[in-house]
XYZ file of C-alpha atoms in Angstrom:
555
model
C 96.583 119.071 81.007
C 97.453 115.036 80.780
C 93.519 114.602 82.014
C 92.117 116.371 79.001
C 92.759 113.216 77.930
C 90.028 111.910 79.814
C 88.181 114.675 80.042
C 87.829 117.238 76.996
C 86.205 116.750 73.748
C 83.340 114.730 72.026
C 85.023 111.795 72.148
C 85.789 111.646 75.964
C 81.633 111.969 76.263
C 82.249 108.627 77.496
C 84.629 109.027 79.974
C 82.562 111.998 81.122
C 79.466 110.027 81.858
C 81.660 107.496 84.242
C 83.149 110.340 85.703
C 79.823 111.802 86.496
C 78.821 108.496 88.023
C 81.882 109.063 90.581
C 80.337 112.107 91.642
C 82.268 114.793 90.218
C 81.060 117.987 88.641
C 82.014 119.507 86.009
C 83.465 122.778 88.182
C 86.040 119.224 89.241
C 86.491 118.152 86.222
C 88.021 121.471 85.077
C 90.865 121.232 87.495
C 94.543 119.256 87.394
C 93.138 115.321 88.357
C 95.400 114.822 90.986
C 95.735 111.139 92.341
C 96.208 110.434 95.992
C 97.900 107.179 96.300
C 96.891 105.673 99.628
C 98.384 102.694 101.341
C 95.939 102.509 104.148
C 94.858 99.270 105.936
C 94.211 97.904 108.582
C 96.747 95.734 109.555
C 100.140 97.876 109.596
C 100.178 99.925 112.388
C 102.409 102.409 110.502
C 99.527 102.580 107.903
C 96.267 102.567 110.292
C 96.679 106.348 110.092
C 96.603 107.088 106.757
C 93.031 107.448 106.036
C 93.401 110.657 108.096
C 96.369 111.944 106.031
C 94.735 111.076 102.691
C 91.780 113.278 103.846
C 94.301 115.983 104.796
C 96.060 115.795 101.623
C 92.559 115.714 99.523
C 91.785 118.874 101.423
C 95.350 120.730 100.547
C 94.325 119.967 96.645
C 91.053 121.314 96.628
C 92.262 124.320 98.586
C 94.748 125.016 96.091
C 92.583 124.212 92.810
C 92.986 120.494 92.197
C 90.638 117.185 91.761
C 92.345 115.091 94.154
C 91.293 110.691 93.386
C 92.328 108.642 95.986
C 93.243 105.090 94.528
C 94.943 102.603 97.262
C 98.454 100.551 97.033
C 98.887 97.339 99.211
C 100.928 97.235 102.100
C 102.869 93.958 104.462
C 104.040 94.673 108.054
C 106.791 93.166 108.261
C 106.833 92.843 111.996
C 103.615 90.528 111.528
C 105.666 88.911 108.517
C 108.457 88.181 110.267
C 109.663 84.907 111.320
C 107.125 82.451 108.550
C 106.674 81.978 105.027
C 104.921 85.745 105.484
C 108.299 87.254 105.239
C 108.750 85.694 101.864
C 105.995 88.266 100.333
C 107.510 91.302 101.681
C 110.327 92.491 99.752
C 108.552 91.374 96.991
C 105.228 93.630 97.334
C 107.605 96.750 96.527
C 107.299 95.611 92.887
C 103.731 94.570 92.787
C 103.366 98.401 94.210
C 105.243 100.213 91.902
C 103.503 98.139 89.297
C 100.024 98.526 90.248
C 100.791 102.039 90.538
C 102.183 102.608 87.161
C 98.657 100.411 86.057
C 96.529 103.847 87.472
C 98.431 106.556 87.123
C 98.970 105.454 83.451
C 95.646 104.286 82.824
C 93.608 107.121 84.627
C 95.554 110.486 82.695
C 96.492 111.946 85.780
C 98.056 115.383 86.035
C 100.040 114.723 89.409
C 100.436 111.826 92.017
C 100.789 112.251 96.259
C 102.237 109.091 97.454
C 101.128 108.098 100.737
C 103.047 105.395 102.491
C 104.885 104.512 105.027
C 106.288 101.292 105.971
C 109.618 99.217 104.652
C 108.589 98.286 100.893
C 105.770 101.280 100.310
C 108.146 104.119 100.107
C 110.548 102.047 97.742
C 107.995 101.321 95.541
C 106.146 104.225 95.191
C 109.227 106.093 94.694
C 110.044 103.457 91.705
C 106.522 104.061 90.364
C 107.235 108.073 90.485
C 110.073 107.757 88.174
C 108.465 105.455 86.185
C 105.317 107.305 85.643
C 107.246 110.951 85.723
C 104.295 113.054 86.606
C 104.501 115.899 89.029
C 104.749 113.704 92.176
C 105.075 114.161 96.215
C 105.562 112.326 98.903
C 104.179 112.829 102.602
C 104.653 109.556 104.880
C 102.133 109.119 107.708
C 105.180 109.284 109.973
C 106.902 107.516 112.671
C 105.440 105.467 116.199
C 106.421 107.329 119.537
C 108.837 105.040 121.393
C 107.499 102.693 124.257
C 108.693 102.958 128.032
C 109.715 100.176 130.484
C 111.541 100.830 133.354
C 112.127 104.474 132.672
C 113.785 103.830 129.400
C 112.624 104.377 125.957
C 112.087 100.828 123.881
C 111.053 99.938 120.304
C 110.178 96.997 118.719
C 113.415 95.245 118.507
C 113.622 95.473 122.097
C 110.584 93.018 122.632
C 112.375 90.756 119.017
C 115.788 90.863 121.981
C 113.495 89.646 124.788
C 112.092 86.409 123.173
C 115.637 85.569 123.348
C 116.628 86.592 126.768
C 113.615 84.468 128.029
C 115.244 81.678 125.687
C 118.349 82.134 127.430
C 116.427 82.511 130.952
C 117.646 85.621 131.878
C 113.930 87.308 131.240
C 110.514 86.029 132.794
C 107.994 85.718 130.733
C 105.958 88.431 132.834
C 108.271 90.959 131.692
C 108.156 89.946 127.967
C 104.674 90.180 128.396
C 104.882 93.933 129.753
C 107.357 94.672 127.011
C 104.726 93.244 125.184
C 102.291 95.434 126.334
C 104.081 98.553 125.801
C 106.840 99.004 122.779
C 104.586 100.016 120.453
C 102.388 102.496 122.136
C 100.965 104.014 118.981
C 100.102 104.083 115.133
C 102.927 104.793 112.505
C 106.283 103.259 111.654
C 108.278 101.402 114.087
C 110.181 104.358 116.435
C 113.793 103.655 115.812
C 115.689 104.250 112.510
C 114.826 100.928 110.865
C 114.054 100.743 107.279
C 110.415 102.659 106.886
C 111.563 105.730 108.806
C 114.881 105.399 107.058
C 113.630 105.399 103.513
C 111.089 108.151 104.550
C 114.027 110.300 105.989
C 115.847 109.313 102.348
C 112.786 110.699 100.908
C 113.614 113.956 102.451
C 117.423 113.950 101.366
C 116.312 113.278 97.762
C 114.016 116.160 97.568
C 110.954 114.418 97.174
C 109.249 114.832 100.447
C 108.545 118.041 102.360
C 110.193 119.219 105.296
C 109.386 116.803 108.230
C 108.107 114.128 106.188
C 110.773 111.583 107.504
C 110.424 112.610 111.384
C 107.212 114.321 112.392
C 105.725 111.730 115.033
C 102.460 110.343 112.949
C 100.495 111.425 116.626
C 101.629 114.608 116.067
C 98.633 117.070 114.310
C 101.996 118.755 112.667
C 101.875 115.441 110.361
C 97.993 116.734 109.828
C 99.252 120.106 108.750
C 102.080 118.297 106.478
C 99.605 116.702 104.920
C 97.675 119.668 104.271
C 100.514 121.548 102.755
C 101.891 118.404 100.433
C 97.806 118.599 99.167
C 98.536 121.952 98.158
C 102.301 122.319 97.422
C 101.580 119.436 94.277
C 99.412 122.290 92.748
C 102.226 124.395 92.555
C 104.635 121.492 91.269
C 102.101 120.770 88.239
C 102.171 124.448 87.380
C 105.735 124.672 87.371
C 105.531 120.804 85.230
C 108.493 119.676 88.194
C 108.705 115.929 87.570
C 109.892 113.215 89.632
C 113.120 113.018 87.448
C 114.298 116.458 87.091
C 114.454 116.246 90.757
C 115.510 112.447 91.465
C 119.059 113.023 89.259
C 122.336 111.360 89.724
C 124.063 114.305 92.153
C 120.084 113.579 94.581
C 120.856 109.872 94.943
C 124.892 110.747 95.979
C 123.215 113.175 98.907
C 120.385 110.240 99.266
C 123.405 108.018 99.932
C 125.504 110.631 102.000
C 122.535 111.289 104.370
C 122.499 107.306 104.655
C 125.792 107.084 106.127
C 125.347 110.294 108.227
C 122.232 108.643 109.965
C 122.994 105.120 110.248
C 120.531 103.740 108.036
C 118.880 100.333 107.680
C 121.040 98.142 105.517
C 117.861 97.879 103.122
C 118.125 101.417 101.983
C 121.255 99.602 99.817
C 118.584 97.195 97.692
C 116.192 100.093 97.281
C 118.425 103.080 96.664
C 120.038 101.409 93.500
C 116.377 100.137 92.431
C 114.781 103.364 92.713
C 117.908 104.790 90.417
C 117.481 102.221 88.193
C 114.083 103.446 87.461
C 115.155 106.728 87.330
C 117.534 106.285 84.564
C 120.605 106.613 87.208
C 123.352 103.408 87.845
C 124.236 103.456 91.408
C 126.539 100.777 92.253
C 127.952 99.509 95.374
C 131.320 100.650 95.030
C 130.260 104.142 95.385
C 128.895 103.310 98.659
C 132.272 102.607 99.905
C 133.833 105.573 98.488
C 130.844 107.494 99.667
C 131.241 105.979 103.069
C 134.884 106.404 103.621
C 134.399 110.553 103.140
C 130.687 110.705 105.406
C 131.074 110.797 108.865
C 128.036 108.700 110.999
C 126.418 111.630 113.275
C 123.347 109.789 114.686
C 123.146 106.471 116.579
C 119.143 106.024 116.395
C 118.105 102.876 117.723
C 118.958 100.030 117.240
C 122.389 101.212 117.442
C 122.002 103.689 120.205
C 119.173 104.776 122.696
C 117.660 107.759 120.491
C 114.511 107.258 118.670
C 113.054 109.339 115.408
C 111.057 111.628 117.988
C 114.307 112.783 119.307
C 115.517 113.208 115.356
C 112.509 115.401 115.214
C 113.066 117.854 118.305
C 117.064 117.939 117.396
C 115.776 119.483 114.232
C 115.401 116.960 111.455
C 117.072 115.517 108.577
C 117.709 118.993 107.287
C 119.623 119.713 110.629
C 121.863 116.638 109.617
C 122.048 118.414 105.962
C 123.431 121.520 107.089
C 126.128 119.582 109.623
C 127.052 117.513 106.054
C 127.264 120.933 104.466
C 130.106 122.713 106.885
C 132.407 119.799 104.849
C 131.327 120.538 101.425
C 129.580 117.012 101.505
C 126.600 117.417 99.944
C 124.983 119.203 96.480
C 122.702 121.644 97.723
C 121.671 123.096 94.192
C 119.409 120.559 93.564
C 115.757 121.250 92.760
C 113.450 119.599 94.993
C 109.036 118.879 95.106
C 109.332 122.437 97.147
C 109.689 124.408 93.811
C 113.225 125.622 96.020
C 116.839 124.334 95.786
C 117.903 122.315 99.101
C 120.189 125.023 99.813
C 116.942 127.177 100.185
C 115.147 124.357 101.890
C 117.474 123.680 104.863
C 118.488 127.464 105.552
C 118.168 128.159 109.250
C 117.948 124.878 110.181
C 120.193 124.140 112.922
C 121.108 121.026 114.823
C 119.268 121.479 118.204
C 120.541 118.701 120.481
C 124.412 118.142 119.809
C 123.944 114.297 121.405
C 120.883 113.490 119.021
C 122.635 114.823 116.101
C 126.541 114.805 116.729
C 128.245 118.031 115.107
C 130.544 117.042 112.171
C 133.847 117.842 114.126
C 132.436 115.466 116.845
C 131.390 111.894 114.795
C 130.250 108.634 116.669
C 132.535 107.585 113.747
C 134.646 109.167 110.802
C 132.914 107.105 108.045
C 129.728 106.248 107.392
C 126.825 103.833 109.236
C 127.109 101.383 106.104
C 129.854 98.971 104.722
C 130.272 97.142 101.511
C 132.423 94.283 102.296
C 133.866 91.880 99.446
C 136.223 88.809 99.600
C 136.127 85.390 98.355
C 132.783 84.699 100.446
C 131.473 87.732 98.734
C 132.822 88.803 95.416
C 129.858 91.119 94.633
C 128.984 92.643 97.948
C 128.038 91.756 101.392
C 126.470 94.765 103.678
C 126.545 95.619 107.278
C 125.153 98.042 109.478
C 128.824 98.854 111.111
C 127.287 102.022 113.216
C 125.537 99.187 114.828
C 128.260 96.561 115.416
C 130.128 96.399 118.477
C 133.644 97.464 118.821
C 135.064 93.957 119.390
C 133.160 92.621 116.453
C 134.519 95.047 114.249
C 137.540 92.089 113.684
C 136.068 88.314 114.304
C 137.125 84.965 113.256
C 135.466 82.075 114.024
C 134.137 78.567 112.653
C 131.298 79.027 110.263
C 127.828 77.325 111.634
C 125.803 76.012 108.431
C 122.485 76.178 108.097
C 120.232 76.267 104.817
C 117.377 78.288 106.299
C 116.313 80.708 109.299
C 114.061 78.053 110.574
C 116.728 75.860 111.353
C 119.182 79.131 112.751
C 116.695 79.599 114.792
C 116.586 76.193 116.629
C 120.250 75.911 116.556
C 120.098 79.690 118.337
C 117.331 79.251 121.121
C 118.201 75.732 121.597
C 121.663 76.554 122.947
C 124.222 75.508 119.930
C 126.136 77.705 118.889
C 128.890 78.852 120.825
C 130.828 81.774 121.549
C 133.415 83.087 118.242
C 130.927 81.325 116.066
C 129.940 82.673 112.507
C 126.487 81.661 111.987
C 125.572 81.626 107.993
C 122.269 81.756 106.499
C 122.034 80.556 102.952
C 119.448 79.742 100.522
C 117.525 82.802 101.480
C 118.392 85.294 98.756
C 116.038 87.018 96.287
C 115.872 83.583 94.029
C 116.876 81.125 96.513
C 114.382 82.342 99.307
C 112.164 83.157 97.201
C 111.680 87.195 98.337
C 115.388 87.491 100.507
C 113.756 87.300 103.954
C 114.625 89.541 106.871
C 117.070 87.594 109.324
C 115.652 89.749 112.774
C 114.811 86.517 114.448
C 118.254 85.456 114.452
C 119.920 88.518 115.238
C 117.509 89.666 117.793
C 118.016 85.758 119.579
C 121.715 86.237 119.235
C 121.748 89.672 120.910
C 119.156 88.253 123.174
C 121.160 85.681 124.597
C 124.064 87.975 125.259
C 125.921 86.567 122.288
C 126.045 89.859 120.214
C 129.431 90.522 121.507
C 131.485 86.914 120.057
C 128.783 85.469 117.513
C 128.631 87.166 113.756
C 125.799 86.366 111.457
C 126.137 85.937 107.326
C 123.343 85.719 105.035
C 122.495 86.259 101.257
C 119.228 87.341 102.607
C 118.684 90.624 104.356
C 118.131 92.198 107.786
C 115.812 94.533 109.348
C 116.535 97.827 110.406
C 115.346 96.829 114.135
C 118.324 94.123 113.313
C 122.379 94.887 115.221
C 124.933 93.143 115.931
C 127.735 91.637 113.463
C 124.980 91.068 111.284
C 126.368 90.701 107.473
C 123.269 90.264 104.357
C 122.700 90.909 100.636
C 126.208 88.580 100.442
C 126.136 88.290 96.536
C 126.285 86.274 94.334
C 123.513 84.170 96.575
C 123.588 80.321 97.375
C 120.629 79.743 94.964
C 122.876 80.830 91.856
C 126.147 79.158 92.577
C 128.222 81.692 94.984
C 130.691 81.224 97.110
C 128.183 81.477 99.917
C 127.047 78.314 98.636
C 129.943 76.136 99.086
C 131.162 76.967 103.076
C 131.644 73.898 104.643
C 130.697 73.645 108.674
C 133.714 74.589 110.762
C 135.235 76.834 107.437
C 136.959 79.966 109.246
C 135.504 83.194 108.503
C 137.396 86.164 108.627
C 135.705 89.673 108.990
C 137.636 92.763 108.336
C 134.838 94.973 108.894
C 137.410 98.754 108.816
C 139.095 96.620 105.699
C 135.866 95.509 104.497
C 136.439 92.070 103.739
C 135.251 89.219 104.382
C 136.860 86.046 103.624
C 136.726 82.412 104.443
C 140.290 80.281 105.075
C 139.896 77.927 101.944
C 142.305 77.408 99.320
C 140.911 78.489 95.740
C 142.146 74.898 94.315
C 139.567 73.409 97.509
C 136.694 75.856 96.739
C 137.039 74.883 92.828
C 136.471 71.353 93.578
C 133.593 72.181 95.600
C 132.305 74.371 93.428
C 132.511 71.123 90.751
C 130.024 69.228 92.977
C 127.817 71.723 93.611
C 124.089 70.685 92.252
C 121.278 73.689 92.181
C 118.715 73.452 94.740
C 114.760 72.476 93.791
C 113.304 75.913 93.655
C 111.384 75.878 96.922
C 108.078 77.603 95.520
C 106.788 76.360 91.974
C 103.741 78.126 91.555
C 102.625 81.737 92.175
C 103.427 85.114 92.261
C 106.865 84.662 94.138
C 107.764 81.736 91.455
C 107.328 84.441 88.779
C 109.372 86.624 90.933
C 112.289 84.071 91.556
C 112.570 83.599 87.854
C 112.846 87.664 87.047
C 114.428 88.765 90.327
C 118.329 89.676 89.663
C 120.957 89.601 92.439
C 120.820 91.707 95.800
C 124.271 93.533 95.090
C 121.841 95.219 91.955
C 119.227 96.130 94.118
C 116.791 92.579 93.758
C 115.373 94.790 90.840
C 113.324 92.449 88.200
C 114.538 91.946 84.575
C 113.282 89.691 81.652
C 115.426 86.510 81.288
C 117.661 86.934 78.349
């Protein structure tokens, strides 16, 4: 065993004594050391649960012969984050996770890891750290929040992020934003609709790497109890067999990982971490292939925000493994895959059948013939710019419209609420990319004040930061290279005309290349706006959004 490192011989007398300070016995010590990575706290409500599934977990080892150690990784919400300098620290904790993570496994010996998270940057990072670390490694999630209820209709949290702008615009009182207040989020676990937690836990799933559930299971639900359990035990079994993280995260995993993306209309985020997480795996995943993977992966689910169905109706209409088997009628997935079951997904997902044909559409029956994600390009965006189209309206599908400048969210957001921009606009966001931010904020203010305001249908949003999952609308991020490094983004003049071609995706603005060359000749760099601290030590390794924001040495 990797612990006998820590554990067997003279020489580990030592380690022995310190282990014997912890409590353990030496019937313990004999076992695997399995450790139990817990991203509790008590300030996410998607991770206020997961004391409970830690203990479950813990239990499943010891049933099945193990030493489980719980050790904890941090956690932001970025609901909480959203909207201040908070936001600024979120994308950028799924690094200091994965590298705190690496720190224990490596420096503890242990014999198999059960990641616990949850929310947008835990799963990411934890699922960098497995491949990293390449231990025997599973992942249960504590699970998605049941969806609120006002007025007899099921709401989330970007519901309550529309109504701050519908009271803007005066169409809402502020004693119904304080009911919606009151009752969106009626319980622990990850925000209800298919924003970027629940999708990266439901990519979790796809990849093999989670068990059966792990993505949908309501966290209220003692089935997420029982999950828990089984994950505790089924890592026994995955250290016996020596399954690592990377004989199960390969190449043909992250093509299904990207496949079950477009099939449910995932957050646009899942496009930074997907490539990151491959990175670490030893696996290149560019954007290109998103396209490509796009064009031949029909959308089947329209989870809010796009639509009015929330991960508890995933759940009852049978899953992500229902989705699977409606890929696999098309030949659209690789089901021979081995996965932390010890199974193929071919074995995994028999019998698993789409219960609710409006939930999950049936593959001859699409909410659209390609997929819920678009890589757009054009002289605006030579490297990539990505949009949630399963979440765009039809008549933004096609815009053109002046391009409304601003060089932060802060001032959007005045220029939004305070009644300025104008129908057929193109708001656009710069300075807000992984350097230039620092940490590529989320843009769901904005959007959610645009939509809010009833301008969803004639106003498009561009950014070389990012957007939440709760985020829809024309609503275009990651546009690469960013404003802090010289792109294009960088030199749009107010009133420029931006064309989107989202079916074509391009996106283009109406300059001549002689006029953007001379712009680009009088373009100085920007003051980094943080000099000090862990997010200046990020802006100086951080590389572009189109690879994924994933960190590299200057050369």
């Amino acid at each position: 065993m990797k612990s006998d490192s820590v554990k067997k011989g003279v020489s580990t007398a030592p380690h022995r004594s310190l282990f014997n300070a912890l409590g353990y016995t030496e019937e313990e010590r004999r076992r695997p050391m399995i450790g139990i990575v817990c991203s509790y706290n008590e300030i996410v409500p998607g991770h206020m649960n997961l004391d409970k599934i830690a203990q479950a977990v813990k239990m499943g080892v010891a049933m099945a012969g193990g030493m489980p150690v719980m050790f904890p990784a941090i956690a932001v919400c970025d609901g909480i984050a959203m909207g201040h300098i908070g936001m600024k620290y979120s994308l950028v904790t799924r690094d200091l996770i994965a590298d705190s993570t690496e720190c224990m496994a490596k420096a503890h010996g242990f014999d198999g890891l059960v990641m616990i998270p949850n929310c947008d940057k835990n799963v990411p990072g934890l699922l960098m750290a497995a491949a990293r670390v390449n231990v025997p490694t599973i992942f249960v999630s504590g699970g998605p929040m049941l969806a609120g209820r006002i007025d007899g209709r099921k709401r989330s949290l970007s519901s309550i992020f529309e109504a701050v702008g519908s009271v803007a615009a005066g169409t809402m009182t502020e004693e119904k934003l304080r009911e919606y207040e009151e009752k969106v989020c009626p319980t622990c676990g990850s925000c209800s609709g298919m924003y970027t937690a629940n999708s990266m836990n439901c990519l979790t799933e796809a990849i093999g790497m989670g068990l059966q559930g792990n993505g949908t299971i309501p966290a209220v639900y003692s089935a997420r109890i029982r999950l828990a359990k089984h994950a505790g035990m089924k890592i026994m079994e995955l250290v016996e067999k020596d399954i690592r993280p990377r004989d199960i995260m390969t190449k043909d995993a992250f093509m299904n990982a990207l496949a079950m993306d477009m099939a449910l209309g995932c957050s646009t985020n899942t496009m930074l971490h997907l490539p990151a997480i491959a990175h670490e795996a030893g696996v290149e995943i560019n954007m290109e292939i998103a396209n490509e993977v796009s064009d031949r992966t029909p959308n089947l689910c329209h989870l809010a925000p796009a639509g009015p169905t929330y991960m508890e109706d995933l759940n009852e209409a049978g899953g992500i493994y229902a989705v699977m088997n409606e890929l696999d009628k098309k030949g659209l997935l690789n089901l021979d895959l081995m996965t932390c079951t010890g199974k193929t997904m071919r074995e995994n997902i028999q019998g698993c059948v789409n219960l609710d044909p409006e939930v999950i559409r049936p593959i001859d029956n699409p909410y659209m013939p390609n997929g819920g994600i678009a890589v757009l390009k054009g002289n605006l965006a030579p490297d990539t710019g990505i949009v949630k189209r399963s979440a765009v309206l039809p008549e933004m599908m096609v815009h053109e419209g002046p391009a409304r400048v601003f060089d932060c969210e802060e001032d959007a957001i005045k220029a939004i609420t305070g009644g300025k921009i104008n129908p057929g606009d193109v708001v656009v966001i710069r300075y807000e990319g992984p350097k230039g931010g620092p940490g590529m904020r989320e843009m769901l203010n904005p959007t959610s004040a645009i939509a809010g305001m009833g301008l969803d249908s004639t106003v498009a949003l561009i950014t070389d930061g990012r957007f939440s999952g709760a985020s829809r609308g024309a609503s275009i991020g990651h546009v690469s290279p960013e404003a802090a490094v010289g792109g294009p983004i960088a030199l749009v003049e107010e009133g420029d005309i931006i064309s989107i071609d989202i079916p074509a995706n391009k996106l283009e603005m109406k300059v001549s290349d002689e006029e953007l060359a001379a712009r680009k000749a009088k373009w100085q760099p920007r003051e980094p706006r943080v000099t000090d601290g862990y997010l200046h030590r990020y802006a100086s390794l951080v590389t572009s959004g189109n690879r994924g924001a994933v960190l590299e040495l200057p050369r």
